[in-house]
Coordinates of N, CA and C in Angstrom, one line a residue:
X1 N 0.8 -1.2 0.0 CA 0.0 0.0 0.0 C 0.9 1.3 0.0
X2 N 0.7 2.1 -0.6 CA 1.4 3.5 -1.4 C 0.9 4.4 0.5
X3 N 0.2 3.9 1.1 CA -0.9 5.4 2.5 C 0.7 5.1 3.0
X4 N 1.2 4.3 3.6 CA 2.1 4.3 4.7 C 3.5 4.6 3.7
X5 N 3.7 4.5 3.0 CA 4.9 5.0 2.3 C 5.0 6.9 2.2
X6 N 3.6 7.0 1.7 CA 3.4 8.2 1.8 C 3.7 9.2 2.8
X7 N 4.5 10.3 3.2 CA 4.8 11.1 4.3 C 4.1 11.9 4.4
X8 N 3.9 12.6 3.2 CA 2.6 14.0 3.2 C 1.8 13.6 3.1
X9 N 1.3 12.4 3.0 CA -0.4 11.6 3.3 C -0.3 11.4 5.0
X10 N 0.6 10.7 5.4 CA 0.9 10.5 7.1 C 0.5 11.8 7.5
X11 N 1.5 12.5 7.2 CA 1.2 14.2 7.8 C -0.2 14.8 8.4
X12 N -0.8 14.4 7.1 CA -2.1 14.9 6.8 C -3.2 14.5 7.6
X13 N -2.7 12.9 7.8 CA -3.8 12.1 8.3 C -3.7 12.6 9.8
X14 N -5.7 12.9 10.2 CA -6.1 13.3 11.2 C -6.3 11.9 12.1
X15 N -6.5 12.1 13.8 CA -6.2 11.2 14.4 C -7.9 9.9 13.8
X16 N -9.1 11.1 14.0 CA -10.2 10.6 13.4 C -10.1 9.3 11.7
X17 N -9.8 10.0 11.2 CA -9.5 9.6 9.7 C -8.2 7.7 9.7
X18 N -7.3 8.2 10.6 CA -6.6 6.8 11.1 C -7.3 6.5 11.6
X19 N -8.1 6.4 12.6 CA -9.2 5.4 13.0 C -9.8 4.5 11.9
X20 N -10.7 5.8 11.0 CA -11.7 5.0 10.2 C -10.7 4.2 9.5
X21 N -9.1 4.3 9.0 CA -8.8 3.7 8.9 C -8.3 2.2 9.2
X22 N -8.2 2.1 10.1 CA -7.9 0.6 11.1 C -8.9 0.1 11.3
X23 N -10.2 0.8 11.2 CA -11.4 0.0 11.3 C -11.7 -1.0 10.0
X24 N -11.3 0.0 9.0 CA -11.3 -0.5 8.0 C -10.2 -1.7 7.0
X25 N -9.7 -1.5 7.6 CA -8.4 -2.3 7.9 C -8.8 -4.2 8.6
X26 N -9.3 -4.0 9.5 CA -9.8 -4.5 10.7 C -10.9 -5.4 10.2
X27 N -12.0 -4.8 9.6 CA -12.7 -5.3 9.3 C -12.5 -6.2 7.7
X28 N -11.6 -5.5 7.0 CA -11.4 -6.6 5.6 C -10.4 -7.6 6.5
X29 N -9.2 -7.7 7.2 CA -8.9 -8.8 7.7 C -9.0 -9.9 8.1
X30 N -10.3 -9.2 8.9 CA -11.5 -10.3 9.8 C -12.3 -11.4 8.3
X31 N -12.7 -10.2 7.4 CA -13.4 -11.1 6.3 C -12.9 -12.0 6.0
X32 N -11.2 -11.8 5.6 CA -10.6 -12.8 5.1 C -10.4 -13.6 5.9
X33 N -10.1 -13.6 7.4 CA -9.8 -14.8 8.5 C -11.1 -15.7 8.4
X34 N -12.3 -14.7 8.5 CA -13.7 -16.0 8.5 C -13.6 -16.7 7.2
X35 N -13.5 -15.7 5.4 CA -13.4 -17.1 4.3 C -12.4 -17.9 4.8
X36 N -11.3 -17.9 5.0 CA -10.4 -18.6 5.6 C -11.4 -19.7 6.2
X37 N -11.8 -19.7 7.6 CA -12.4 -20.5 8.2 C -13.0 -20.9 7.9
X38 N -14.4 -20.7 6.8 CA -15.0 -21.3 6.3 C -14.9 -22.4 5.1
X39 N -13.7 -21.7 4.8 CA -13.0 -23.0 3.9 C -12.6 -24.2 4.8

């Protein structure tokens, strides 16, 4: 992913905005661990 490489994107990013990011983060991971399990 180009977000964490990016410095003036880091910079930029508000504490809010990293949230919705990790959430979002968080939640495609989780998807993949459950297809995972359901395989």
């Amino acid at each position: 992913m180009d977000i964490m490489m990016n410095p003036h994107f880091h910079t930029d990013f508000s504490i809010s905005d990293s949230l919705i990011f990790v959430r979002k983060s968080v939640l495609i991971y989780e998807t993949i661990i459950y297809e995972i399990a359901v395989i």
